[in-house]
mmCIF file of C-alpha atoms and ligand atoms in Angstrom:
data_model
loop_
_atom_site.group_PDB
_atom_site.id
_atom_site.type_symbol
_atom_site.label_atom_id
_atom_site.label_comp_id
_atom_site.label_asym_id
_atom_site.label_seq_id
_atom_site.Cartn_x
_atom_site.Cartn_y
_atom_site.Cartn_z
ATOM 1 C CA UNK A 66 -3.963 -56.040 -4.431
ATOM 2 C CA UNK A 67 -6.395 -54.751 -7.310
ATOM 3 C CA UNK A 68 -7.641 -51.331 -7.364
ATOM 4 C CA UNK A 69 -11.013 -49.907 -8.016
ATOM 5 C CA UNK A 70 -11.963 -46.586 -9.689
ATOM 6 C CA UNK A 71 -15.286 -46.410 -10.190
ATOM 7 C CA UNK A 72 -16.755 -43.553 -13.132
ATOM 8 C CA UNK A 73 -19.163 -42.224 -10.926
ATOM 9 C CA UNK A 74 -17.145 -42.207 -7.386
ATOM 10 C CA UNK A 75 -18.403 -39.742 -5.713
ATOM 11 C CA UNK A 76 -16.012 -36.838 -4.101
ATOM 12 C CA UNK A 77 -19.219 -34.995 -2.949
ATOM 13 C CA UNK A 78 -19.146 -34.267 1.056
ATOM 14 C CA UNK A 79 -21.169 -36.644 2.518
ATOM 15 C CA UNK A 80 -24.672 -36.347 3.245
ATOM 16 C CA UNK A 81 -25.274 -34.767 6.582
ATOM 17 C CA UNK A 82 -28.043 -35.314 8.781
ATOM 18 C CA UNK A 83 -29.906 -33.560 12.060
ATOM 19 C CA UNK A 84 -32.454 -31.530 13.064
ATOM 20 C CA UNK A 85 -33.054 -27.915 14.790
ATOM 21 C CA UNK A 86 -33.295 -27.596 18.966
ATOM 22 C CA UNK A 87 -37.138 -26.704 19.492
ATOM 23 C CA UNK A 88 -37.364 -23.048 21.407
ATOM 24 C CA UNK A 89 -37.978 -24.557 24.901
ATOM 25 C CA UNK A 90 -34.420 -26.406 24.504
ATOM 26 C CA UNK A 91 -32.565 -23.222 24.522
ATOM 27 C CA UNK A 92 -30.532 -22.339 27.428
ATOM 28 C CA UNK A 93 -29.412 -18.590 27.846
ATOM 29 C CA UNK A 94 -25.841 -17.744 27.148
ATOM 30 C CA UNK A 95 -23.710 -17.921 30.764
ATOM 31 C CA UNK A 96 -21.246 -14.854 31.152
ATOM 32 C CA UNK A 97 -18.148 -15.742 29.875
ATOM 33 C CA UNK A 98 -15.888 -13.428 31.399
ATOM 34 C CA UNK A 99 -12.654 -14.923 33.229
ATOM 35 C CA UNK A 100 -13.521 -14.152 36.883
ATOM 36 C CA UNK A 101 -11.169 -15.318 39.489
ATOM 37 C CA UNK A 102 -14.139 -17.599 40.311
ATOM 38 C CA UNK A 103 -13.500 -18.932 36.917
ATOM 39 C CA UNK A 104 -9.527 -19.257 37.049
ATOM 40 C CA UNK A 105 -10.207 -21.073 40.883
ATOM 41 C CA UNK A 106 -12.530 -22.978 39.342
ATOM 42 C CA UNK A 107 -10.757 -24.162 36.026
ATOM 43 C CA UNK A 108 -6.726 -24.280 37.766
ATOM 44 C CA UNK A 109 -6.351 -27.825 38.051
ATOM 45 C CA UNK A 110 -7.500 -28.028 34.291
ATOM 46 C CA UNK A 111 -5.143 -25.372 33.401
ATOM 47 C CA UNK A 112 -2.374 -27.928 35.283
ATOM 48 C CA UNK A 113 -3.008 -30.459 32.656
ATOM 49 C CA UNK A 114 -2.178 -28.455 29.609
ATOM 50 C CA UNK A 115 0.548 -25.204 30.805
ATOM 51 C CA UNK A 116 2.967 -27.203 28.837
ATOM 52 C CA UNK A 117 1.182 -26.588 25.400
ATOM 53 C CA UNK A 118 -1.490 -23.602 25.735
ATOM 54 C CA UNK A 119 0.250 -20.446 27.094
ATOM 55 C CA UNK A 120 -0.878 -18.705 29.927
ATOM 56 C CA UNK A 121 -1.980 -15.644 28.224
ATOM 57 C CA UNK A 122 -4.426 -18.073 26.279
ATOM 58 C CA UNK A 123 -6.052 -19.521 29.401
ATOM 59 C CA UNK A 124 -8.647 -16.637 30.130
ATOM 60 C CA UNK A 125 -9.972 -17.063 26.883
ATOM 61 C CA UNK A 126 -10.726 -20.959 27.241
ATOM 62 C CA UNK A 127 -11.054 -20.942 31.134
ATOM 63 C CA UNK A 128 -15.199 -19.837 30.902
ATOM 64 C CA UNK A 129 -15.765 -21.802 28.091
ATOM 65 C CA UNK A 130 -14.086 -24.516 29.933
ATOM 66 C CA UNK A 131 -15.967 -23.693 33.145
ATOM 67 C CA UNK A 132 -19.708 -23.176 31.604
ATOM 68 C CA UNK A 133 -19.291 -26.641 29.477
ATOM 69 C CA UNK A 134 -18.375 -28.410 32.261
ATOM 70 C CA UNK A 135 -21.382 -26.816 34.337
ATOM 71 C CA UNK A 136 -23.861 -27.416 31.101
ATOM 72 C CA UNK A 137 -22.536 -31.429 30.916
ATOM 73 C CA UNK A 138 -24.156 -31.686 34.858
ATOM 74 C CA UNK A 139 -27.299 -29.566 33.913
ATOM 75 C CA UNK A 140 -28.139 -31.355 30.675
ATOM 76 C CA UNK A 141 -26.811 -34.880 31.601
ATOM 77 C CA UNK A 142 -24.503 -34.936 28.945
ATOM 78 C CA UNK A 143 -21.234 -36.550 28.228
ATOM 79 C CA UNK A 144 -18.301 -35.474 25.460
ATOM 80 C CA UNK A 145 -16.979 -38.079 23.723
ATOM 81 C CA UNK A 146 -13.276 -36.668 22.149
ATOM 82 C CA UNK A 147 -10.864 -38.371 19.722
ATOM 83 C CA UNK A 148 -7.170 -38.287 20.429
ATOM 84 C CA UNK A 149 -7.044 -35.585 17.236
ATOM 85 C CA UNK A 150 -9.123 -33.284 19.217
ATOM 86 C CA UNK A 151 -7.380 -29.795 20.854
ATOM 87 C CA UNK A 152 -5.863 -29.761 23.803
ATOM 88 C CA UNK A 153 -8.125 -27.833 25.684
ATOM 89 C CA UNK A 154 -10.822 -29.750 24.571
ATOM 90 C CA UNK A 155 -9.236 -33.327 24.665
ATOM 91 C CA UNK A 156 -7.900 -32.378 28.496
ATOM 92 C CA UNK A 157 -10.038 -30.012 30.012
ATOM 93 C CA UNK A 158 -14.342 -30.855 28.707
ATOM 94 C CA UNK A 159 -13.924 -34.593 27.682
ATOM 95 C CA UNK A 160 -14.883 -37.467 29.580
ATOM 96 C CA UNK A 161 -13.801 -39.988 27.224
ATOM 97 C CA UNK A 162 -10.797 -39.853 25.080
ATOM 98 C CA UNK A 163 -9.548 -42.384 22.505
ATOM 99 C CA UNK A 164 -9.406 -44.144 19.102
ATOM 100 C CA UNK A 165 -12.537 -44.306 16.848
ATOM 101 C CA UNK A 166 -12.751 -48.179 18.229
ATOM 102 C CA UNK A 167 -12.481 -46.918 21.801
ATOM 103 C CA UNK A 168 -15.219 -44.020 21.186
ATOM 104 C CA UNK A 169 -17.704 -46.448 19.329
ATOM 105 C CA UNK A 170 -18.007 -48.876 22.420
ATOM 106 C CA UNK A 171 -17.547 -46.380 25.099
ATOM 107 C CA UNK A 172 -20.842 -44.746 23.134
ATOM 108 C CA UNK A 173 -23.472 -47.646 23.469
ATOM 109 C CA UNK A 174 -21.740 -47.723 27.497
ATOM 110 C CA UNK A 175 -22.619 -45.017 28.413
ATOM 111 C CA UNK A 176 -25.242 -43.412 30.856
ATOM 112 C CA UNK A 177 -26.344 -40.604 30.046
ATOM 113 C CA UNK A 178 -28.759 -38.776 27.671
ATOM 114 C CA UNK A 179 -26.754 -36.336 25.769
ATOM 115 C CA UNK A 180 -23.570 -37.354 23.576
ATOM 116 C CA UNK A 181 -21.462 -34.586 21.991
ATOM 117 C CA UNK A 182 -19.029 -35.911 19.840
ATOM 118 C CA UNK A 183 -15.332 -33.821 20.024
ATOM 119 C CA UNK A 184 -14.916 -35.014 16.240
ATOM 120 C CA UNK A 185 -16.052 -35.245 12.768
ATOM 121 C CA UNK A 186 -19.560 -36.563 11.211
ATOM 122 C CA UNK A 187 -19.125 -40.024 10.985
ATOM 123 C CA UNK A 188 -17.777 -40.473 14.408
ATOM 124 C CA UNK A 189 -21.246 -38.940 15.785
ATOM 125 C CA UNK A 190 -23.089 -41.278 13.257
ATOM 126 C CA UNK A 191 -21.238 -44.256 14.695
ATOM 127 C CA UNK A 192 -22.553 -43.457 17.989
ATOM 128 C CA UNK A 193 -25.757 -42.654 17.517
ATOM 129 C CA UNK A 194 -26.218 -46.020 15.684
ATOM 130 C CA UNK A 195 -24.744 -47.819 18.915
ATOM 131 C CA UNK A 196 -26.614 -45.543 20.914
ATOM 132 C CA UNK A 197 -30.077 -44.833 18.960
ATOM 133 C CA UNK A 198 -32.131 -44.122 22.519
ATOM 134 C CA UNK A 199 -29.201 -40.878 23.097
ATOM 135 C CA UNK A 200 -29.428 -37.517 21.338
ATOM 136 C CA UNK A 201 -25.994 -37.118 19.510
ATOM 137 C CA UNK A 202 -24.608 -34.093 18.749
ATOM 138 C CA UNK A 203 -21.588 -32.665 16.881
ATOM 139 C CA UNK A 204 -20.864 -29.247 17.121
ATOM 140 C CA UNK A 205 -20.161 -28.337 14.223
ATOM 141 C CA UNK A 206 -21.867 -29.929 10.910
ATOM 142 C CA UNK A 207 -19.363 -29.664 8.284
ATOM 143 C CA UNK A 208 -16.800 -31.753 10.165
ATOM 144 C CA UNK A 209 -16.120 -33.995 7.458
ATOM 145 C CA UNK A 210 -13.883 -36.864 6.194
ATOM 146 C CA UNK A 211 -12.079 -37.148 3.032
ATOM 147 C CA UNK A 212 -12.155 -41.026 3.097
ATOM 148 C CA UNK A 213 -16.339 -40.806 4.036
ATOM 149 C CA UNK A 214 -16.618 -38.288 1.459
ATOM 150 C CA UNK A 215 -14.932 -40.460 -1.206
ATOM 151 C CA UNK A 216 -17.673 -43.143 -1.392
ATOM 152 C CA UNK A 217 -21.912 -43.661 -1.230
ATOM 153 C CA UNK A 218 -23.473 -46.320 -0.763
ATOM 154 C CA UNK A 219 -24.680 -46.533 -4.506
ATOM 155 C CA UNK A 220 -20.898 -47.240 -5.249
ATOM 156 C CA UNK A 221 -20.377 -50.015 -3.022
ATOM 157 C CA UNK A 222 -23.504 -51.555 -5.040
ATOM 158 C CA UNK A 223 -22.052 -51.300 -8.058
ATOM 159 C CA UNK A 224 -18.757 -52.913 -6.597
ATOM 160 C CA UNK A 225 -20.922 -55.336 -5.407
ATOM 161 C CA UNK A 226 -22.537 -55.913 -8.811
ATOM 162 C CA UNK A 227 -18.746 -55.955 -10.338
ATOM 163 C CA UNK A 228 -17.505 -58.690 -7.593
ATOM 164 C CA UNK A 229 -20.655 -61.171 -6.888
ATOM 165 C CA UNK A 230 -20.447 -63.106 -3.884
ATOM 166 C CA UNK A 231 -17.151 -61.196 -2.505
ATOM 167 C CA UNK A 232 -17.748 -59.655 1.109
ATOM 168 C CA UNK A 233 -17.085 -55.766 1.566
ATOM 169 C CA UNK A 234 -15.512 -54.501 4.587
ATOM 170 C CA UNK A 235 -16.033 -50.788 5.196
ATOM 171 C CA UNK A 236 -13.462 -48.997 7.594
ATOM 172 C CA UNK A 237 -15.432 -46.581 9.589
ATOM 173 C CA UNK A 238 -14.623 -43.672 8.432
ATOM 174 C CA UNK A 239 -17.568 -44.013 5.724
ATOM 175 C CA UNK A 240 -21.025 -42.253 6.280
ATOM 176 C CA UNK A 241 -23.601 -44.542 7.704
ATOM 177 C CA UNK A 242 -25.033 -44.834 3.983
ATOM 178 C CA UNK A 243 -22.013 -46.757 3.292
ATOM 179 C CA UNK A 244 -22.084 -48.338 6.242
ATOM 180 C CA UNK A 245 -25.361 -49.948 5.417
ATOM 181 C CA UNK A 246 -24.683 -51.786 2.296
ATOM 182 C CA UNK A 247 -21.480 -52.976 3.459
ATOM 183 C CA UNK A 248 -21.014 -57.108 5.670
ATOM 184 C CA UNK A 249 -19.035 -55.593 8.189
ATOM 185 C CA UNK A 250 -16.901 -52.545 9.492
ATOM 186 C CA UNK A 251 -13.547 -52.274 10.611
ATOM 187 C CA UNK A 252 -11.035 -49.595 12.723
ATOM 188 C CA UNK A 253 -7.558 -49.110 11.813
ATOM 189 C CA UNK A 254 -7.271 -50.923 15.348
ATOM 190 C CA UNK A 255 -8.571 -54.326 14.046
ATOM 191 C CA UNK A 256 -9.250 -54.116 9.895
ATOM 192 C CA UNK A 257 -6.847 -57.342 9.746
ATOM 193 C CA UNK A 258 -8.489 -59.157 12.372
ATOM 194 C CA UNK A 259 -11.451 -58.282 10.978
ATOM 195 C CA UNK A 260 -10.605 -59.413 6.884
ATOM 196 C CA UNK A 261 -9.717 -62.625 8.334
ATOM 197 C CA UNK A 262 -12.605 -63.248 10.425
ATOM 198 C CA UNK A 263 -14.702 -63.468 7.172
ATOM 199 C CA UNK A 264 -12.602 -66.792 6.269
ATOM 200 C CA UNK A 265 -12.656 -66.273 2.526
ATOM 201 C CA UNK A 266 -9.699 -65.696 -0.068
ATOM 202 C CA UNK A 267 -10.735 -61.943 -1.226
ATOM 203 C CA UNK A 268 -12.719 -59.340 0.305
ATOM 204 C CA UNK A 269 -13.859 -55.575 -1.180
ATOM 205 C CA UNK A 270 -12.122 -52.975 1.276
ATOM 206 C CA UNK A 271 -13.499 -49.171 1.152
ATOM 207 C CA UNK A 272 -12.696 -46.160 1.090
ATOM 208 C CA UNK A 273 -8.461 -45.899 2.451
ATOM 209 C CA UNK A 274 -6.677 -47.608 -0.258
ATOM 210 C CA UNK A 275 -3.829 -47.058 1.946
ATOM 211 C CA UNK A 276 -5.068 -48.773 4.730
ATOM 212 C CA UNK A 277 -6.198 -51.431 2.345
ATOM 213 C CA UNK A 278 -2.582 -52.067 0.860
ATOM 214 C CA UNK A 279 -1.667 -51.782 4.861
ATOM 215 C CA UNK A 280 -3.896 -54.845 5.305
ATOM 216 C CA UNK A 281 -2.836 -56.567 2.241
ATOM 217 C CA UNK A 282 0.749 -56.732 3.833
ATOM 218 C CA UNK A 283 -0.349 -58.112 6.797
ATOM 219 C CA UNK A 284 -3.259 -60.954 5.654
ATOM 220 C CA UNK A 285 -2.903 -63.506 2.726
ATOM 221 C CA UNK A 286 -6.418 -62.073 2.006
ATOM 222 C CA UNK A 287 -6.632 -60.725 -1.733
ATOM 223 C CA UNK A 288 -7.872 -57.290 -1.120
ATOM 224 C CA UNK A 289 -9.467 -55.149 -3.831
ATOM 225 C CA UNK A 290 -9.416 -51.736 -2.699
ATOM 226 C CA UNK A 291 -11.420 -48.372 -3.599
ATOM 227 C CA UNK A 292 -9.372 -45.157 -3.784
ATOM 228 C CA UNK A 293 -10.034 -43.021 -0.965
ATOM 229 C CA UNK A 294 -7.120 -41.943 0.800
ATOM 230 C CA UNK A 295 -7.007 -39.008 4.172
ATOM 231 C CA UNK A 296 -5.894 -35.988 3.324
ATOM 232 C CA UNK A 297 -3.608 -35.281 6.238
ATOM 233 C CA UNK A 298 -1.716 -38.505 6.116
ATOM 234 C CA UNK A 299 -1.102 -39.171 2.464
ATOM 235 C CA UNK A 300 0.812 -35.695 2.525
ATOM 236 C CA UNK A 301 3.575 -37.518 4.670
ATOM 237 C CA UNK A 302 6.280 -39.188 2.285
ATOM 238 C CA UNK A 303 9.070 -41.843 3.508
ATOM 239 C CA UNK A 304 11.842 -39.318 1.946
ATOM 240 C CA UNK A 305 11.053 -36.880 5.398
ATOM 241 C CA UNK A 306 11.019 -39.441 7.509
ATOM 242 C CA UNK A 307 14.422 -41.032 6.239
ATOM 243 C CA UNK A 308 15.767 -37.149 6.782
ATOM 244 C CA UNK A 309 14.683 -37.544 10.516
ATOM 245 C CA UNK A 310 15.964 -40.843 10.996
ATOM 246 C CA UNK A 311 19.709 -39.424 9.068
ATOM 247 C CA UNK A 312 19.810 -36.588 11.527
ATOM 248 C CA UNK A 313 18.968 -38.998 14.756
ATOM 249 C CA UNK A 314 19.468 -42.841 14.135
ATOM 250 C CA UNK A 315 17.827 -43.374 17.720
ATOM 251 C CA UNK A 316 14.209 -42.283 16.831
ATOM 252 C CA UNK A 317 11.548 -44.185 16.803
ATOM 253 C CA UNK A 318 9.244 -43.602 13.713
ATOM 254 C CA UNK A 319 5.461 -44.501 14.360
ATOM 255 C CA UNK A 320 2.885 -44.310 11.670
ATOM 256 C CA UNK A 321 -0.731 -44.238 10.968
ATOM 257 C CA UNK A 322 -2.029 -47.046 8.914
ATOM 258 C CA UNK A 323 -3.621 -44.221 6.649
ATOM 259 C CA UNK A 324 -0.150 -43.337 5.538
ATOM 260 C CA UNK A 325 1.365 -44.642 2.301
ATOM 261 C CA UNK A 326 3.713 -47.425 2.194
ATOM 262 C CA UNK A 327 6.916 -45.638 1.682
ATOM 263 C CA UNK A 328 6.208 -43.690 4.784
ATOM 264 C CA UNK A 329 4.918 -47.356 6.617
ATOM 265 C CA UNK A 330 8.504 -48.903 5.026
ATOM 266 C CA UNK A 331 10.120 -46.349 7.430
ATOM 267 C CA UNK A 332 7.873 -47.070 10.619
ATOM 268 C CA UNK A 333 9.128 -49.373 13.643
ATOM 269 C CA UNK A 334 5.098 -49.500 14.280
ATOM 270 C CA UNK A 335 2.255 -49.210 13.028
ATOM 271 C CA UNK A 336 -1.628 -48.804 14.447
ATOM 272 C CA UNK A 337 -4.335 -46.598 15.527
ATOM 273 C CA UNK A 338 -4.207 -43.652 17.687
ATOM 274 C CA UNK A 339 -4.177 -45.276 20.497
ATOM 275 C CA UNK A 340 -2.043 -48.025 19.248
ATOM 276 C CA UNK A 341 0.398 -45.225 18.450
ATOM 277 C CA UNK A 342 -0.149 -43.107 21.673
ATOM 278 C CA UNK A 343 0.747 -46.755 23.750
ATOM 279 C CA UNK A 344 3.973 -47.392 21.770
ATOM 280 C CA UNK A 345 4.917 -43.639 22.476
ATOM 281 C CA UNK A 346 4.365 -44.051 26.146
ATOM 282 C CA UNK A 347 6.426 -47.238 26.454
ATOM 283 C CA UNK A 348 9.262 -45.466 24.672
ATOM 284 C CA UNK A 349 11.043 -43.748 28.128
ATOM 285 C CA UNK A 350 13.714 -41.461 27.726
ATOM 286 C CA UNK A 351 13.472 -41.915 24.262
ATOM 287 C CA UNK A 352 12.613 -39.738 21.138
ATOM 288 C CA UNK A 353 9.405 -40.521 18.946
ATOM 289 C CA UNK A 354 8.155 -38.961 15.285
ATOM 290 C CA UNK A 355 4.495 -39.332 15.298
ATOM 291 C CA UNK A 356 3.571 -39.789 11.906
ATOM 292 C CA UNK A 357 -0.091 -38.704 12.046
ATOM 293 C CA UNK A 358 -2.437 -35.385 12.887
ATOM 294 C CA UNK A 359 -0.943 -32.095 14.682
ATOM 295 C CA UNK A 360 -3.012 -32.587 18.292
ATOM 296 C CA UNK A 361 -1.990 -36.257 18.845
ATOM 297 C CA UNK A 362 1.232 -35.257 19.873
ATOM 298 C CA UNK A 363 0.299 -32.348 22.007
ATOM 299 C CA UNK A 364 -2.178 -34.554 23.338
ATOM 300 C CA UNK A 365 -0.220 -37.463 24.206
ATOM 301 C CA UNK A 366 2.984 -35.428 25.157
ATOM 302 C CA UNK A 367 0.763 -34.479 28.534
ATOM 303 C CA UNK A 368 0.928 -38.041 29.816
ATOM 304 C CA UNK A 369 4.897 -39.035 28.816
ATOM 305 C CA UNK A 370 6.515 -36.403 30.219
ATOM 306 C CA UNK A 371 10.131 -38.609 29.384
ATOM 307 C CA UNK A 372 9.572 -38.994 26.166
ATOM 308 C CA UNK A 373 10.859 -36.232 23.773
ATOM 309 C CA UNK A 374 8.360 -35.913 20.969
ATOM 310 C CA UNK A 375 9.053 -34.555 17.073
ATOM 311 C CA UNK A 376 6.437 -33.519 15.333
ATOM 312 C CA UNK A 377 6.300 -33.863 11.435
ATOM 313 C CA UNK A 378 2.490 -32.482 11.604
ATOM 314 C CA UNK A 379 -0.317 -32.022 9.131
ATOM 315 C CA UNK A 380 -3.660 -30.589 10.717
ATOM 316 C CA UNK A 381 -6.947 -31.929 9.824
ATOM 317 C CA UNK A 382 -9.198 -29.010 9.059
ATOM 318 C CA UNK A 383 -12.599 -31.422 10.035
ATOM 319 C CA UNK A 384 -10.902 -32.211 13.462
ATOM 320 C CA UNK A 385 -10.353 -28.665 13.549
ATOM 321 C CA UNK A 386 -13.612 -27.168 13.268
ATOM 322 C CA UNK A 387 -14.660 -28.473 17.008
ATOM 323 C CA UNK A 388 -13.831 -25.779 18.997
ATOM 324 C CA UNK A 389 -14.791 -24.662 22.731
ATOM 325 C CA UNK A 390 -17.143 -21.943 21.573
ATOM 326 C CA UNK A 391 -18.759 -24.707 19.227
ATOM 327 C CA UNK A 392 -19.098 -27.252 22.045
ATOM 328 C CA UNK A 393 -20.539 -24.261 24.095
ATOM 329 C CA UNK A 394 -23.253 -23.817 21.425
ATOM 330 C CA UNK A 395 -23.942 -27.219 20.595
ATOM 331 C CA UNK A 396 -24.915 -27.849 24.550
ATOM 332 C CA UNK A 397 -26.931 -24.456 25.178
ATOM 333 C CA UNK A 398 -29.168 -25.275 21.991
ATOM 334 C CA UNK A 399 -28.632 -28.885 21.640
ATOM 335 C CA UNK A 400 -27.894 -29.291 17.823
ATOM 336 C CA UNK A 401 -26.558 -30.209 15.643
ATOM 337 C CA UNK A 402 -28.405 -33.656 15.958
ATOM 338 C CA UNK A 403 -27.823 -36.535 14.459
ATOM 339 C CA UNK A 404 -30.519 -38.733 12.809
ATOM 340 C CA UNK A 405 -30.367 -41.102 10.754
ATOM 341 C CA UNK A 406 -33.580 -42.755 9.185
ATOM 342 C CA UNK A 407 -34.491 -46.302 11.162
ATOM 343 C CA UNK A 408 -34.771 -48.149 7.842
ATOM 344 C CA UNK A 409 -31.222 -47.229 6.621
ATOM 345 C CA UNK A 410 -29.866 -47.636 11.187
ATOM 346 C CA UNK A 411 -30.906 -50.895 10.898
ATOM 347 C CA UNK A 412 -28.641 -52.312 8.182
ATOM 348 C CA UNK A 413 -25.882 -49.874 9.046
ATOM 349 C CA UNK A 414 -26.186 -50.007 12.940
ATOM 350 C CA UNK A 415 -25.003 -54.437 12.298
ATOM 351 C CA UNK A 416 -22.171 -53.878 10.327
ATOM 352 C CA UNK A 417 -20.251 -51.672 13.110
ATOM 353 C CA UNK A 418 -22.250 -54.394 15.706
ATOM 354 C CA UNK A 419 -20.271 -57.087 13.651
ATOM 355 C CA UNK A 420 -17.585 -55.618 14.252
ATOM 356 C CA UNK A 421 -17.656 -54.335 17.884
ATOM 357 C CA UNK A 422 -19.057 -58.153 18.853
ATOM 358 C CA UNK A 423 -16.004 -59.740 17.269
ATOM 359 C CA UNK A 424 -13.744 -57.175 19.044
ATOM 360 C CA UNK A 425 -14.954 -57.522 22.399
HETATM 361 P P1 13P B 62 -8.216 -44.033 14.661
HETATM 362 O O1 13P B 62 -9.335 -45.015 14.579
HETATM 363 O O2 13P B 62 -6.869 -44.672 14.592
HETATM 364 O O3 13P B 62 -8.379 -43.130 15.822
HETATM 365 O O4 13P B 62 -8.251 -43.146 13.333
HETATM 366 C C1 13P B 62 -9.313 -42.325 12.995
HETATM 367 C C2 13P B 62 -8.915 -41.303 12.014
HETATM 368 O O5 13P B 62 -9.740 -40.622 11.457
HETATM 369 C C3 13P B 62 -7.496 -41.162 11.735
HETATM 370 O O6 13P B 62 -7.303 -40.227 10.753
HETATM 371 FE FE1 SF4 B 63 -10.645 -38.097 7.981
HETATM 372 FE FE2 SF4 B 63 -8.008 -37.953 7.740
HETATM 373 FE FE3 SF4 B 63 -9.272 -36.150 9.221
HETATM 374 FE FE4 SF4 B 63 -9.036 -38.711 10.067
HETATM 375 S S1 SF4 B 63 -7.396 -37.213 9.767
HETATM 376 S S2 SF4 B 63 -10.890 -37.438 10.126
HETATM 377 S S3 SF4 B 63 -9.193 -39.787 8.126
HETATM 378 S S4 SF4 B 63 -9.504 -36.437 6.996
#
């Protein structure tokens, strides 16, 4: 696999887009005091998630909980929440849950007029360009991406100028500037599928050169990768997960593909979140590292209640910065919004197409 470094990569965050609520948007602030209207009203939420939030924690989400789930009817909104999302949020506001795959098609499915996306920029971007007749909104604007921050779209046209003729694949986590000067996207749930679908003998694969060298294992595809890598997985190494695996021979170690390859040698499997959330769940009575972001395993421990779960955890501070409060906000005075210029949708809006239409 060859590796790019370009002189003028860009580590600048990306470039963020919306625009303000006008006044007559505004909604007034609801009380937010836990009432036992509010605890009747939120208990069967609160059943979901008394394993992992204490129960001296609940009054402080229950009226956030209650008034977001009262704002989602008034506006006609829905919240759209990747697995890495909080457990409060991911169990208690969300009506969708999954993988950045599963989030992008449930997004143009949709009915409703208002998306607000429980994750980081380029997630919301991905859905408004599936969705372009929805307002989008992410609650909080400088939810980020080290991998979309790591490239523009003037460096993938000087790769481009460096490879003639050679097809570049963008995994999604790019900004939709990226996304538009790129053939097609990819997930970490189908970038192989999706190299080899472009039947040629080397392709240009931006920005996770670790997911890159992850599809260069699996594809006889010549890959030349740019340098991005996440900054929660490529903290893991393969010398902590061989300690696990010493002290218990009978785990099973499951990895994101964002990880680097000494800690994929160690993996029995490999995939996306919800890849790695199905392998979990199939795992009964057994024990399971999750190799990948802090909430995932909170998350998924909820739903496979005989599976013991150990947590080797790195938080992502963009995931992070969605909170209840936010998502309160963001539905009161509907921003932040995401729009993205029609000239630059277009091109950008049939490279994720590509790829949902050959994943269908
Ligand atoms: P998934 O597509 O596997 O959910 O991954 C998205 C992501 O950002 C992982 O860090
Ligand atoms: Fe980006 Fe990594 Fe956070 Fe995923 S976990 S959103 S790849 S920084």
């Amino acid at each position: 696999m060859d590796s790019v470094q370009s002189g003028n990569a860009s580590l600048a965050p990306a470039k963020l887009s919306s625009v303000s609520a006008a006044k007559d948007d505004i909604l007034p602030r609801p009380d937010l005091s836990y009432t036992p209207e509010v605890a009747a009203e939120t208990a069967h939420l609160y059943e979901r998630v008394k394993h992992i939030v204490p129960s001296v924690e609940w009054p402080f989400h229950a009226p956030y909980v209650a008034a977001i789930n009262r704002l989602k009817k008034q506006r006609n909104a829905v919240i759209l929440a990747h697995n890495y999302q909080t457990p409060e949020i991911y169990n208690c506001v969300a009506d969708v849950v999954g993988d950045s795959l599963q989030l992008a098609k449930m997004a143009a499915k949709l009915d409703a007029r208002i998306i607000v996306q429980g994750g980081v920029h380029f997630m919301a971007e991905t859905s408004k360009l599936l969705s372009p007749e929805k307002m989008v909104l992410i609650p909080d604007l400088k939810a980020g991406c080290s991998l979309a921050s790591s490239i523009t779209g003037a460096d993938v046209r000087r790769l481009r100028e460096a490879y003639p003729g050679v097809p570049v694949v963008a995994y999604v986590n790019t900004s939709a500037d990226v996304k538009a000067e790129v053939d097609i996207c990819c997930t970490s749930a189908n970038a192989v599928q999706v190299v080899e679908s472009l039947g040629v003998d080397r392709v240009i694969f931006v920005p996770d050169q670790y997911l890159a060298k992850y599809v260069a294992s699996q594809t006889k595809v010549k890959i030349i990768a740019w340098h991005g890598a996440c900054e929660v997985h490529e903290r893991f190494t393969g010398e902590e997960l061989r300690r696990y695996r010493e002290a218990d021979p009978s785990i099973k170690i499951i990895a994101h593909p964002e990880c680097p390859p000494d800690v994929i040698a160690e993996a029995d499997f490999t995939g996306s979140t919800a890849g790695m959330i199905d392998y979990a769940k199939a795992q009964h009575g057994g024990k399971v590292l999750l190799v990948t972001e802090c909430s995932m395993a909170d998350n998924v421990a909820a739903s496979a209640k005989d599976v013991e779960f150990l947590r080797p955890c790195n938080l992502c501070p963009h995931m992070k910065r969605i909170t209840l409060p936010k998502i309160l906000d963001s539905l009161l005075t509907l921003t932040h919004r995401i729009e993205i210029p029609e000239e630059l949708a277009v091109r950008a809006r049939r490279s994720v197409e590509r790829m949902v239409n050959l994943t269908q």
